[in-house]
mmCIF file of C-alpha atoms (C1' of nucleotides) in Angstrom:
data_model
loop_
_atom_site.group_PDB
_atom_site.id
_atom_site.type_symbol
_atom_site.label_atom_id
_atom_site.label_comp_id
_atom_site.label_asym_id
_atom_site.label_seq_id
_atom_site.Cartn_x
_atom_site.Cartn_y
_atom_site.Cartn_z
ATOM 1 C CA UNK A 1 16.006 10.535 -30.762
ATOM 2 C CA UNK A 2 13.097 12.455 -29.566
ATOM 3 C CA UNK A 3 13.994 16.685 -29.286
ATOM 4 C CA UNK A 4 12.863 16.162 -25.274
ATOM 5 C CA UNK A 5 10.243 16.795 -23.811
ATOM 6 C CA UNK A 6 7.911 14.127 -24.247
ATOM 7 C CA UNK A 7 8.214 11.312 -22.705
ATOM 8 C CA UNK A 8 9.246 9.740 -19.321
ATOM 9 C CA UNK A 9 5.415 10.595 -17.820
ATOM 10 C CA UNK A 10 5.237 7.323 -16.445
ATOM 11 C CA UNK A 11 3.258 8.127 -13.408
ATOM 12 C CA UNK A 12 3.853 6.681 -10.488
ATOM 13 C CA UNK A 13 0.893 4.337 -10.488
ATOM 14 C CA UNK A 14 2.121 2.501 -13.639
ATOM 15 C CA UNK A 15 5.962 2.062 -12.011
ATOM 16 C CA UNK A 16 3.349 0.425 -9.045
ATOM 17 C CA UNK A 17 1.318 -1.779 -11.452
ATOM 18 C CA UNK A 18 4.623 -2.719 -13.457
ATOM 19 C CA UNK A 19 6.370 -3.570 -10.228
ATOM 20 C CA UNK A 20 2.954 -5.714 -8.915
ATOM 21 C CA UNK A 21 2.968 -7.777 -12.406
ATOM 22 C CA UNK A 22 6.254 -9.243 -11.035
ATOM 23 C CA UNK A 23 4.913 -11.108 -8.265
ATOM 24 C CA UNK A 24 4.321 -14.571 -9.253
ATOM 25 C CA UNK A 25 1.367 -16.374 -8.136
ATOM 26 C CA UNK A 26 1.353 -18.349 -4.835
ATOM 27 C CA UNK A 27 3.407 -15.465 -2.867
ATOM 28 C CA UNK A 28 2.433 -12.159 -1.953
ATOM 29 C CA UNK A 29 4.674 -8.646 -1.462
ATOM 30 C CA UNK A 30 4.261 -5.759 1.381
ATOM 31 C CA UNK A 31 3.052 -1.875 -0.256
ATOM 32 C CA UNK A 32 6.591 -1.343 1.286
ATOM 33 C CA UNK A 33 7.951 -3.769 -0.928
ATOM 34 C CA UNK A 34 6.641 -2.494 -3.840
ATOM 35 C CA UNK A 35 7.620 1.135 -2.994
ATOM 36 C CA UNK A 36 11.397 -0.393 -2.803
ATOM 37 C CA UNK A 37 11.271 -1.769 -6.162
ATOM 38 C CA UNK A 38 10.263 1.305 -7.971
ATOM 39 C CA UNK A 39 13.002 3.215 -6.055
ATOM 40 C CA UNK A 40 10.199 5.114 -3.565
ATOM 41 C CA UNK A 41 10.972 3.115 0.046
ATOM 42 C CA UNK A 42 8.723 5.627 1.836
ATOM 43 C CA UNK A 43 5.732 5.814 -0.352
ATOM 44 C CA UNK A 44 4.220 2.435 0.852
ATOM 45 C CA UNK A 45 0.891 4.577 0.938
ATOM 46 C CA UNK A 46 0.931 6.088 -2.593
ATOM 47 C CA UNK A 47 1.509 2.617 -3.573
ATOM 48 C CA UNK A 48 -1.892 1.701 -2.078
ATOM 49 C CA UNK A 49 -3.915 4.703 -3.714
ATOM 50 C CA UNK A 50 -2.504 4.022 -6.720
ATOM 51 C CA UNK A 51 -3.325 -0.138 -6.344
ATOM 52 C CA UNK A 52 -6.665 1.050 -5.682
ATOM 53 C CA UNK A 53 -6.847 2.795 -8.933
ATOM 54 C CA UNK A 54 -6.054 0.528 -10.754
ATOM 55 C CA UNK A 55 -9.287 -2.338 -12.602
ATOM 56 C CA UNK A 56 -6.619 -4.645 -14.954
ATOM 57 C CA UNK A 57 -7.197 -8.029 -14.506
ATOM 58 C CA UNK A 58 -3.297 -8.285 -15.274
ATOM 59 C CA UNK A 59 -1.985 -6.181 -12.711
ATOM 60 C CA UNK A 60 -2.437 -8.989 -9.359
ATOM 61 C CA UNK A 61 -3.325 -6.567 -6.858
ATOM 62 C CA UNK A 62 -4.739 -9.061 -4.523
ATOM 63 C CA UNK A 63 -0.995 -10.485 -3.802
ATOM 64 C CA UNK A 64 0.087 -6.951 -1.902
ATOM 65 C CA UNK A 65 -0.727 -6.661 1.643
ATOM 66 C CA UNK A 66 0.261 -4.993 4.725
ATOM 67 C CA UNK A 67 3.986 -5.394 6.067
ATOM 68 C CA UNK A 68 2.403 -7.286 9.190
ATOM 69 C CA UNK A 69 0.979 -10.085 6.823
ATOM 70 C CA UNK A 70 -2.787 -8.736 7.968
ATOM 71 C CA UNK A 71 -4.694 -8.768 4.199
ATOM 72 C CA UNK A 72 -4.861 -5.104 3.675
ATOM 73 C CA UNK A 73 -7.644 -3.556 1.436
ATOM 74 C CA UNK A 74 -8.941 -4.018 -1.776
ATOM 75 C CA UNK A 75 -11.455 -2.628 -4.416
ATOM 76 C CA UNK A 76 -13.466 -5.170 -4.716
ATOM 77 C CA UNK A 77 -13.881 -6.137 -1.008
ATOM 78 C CA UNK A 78 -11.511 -8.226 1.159
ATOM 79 C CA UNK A 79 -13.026 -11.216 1.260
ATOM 80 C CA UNK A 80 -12.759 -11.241 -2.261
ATOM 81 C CA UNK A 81 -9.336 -10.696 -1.848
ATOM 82 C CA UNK A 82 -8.748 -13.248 0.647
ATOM 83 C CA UNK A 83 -10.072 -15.907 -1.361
ATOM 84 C CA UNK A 84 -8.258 -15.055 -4.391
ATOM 85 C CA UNK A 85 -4.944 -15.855 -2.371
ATOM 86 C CA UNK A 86 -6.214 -18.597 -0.890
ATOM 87 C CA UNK A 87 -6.771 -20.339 -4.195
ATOM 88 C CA UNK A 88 -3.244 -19.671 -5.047
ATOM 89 C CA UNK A 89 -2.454 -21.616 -2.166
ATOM 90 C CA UNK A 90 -1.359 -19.007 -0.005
ATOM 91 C CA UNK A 91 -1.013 -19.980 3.775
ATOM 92 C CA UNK A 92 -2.764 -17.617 6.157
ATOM 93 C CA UNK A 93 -2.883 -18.108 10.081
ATOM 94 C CA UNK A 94 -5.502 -16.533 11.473
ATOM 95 C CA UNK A 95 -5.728 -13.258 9.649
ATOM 96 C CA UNK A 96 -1.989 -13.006 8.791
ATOM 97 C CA UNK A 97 -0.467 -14.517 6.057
ATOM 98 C CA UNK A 98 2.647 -16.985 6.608
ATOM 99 C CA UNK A 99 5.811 -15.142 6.277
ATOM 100 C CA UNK A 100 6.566 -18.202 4.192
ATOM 101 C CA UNK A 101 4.996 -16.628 1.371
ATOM 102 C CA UNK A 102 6.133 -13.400 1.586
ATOM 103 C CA UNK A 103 8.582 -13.079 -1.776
ATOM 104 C CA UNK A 104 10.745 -11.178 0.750
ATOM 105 C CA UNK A 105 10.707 -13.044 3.918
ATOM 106 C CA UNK A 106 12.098 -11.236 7.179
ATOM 107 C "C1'" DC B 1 0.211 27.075 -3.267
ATOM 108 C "C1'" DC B 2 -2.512 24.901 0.515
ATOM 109 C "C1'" DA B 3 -5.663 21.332 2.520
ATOM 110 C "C1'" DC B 4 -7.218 16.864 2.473
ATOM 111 C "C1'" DT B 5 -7.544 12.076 1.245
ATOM 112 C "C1'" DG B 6 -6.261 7.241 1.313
ATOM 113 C "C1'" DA B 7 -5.723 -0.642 -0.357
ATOM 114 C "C1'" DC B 8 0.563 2.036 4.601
ATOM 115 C "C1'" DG B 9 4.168 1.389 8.568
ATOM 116 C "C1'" DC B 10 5.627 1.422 13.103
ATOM 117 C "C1'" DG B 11 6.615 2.771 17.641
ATOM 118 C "C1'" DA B 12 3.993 3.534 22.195
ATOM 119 C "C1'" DC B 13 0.877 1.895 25.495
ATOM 120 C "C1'" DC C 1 -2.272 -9.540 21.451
ATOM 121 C "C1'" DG C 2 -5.235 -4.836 20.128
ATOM 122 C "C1'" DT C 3 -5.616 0.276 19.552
ATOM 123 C "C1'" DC C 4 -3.894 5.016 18.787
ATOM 124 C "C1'" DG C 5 -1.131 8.593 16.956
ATOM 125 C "C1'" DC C 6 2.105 10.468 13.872
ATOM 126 C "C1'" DG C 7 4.957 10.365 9.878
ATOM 127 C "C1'" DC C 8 5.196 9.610 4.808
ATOM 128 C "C1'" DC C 9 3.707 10.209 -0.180
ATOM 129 C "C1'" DA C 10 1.427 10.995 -4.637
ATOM 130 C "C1'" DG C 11 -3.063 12.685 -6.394
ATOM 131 C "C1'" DT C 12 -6.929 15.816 -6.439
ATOM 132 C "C1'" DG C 13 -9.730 20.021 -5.783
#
DNA sequence: CCACTGACGCGAC
DNA sequence: CGTCGCGCCAGTG
């Protein structure tokens, strides 16, 4: 065993990235969502910064959006974004996405 | 320690 | 429906 300290520096934007890996493709999850699963159900907004930080190809950013199915931002533009969900098949009307593909639906 | 910044959420209008 | 304001949080200077 380690004598302490070290250790346990996870930041918070990892627990976010970690938590985002989980989605599987075709369905998309709220910042609020996200914030739940790493045990932080008010810090839908520190999820965002810290989705914004991150530039890994394996953390699927593009699949969080806002808890009223509206897109939400992204780093590399929306429309980016918008297509990349589109080509996993997600439904959108209008601007909102289907609540059909929200992996928690309400 | 304080002030400010955001890929947010939601109630009021 | 759309917009505005305020609360919430982790990071940064």
């Amino acid at each position: 065993m380690k004598t302490v300290s070290g250790q346990n520096q996870i930041s918070f934007a990892k627990k976010v990235w970690e938590a985002t890996k989980l989605i599987p493709r075709g369905r998309v999850a709220t910042y609020q969502d996200i914030a739940g699963m790493i045990r932080h159900p008010r810090a839908a907004r520190a999820v965002g910064n810290a989705l914004n930080k991150n530039r890994s190809k394996d953390v699927p950013c593009h699949r969080i959006v806002h808890a009223d199915g509206s897109i939400g931002g992204f780093a590399w533009g929306r429309e980016r974004k918008r297509k990349l969900l589109e080509n996993e098949r997600i439904l959108f009307r209008g601007d909102k996405i289907d609540s059909s593909c929200m992996l928690v639906m309400r």
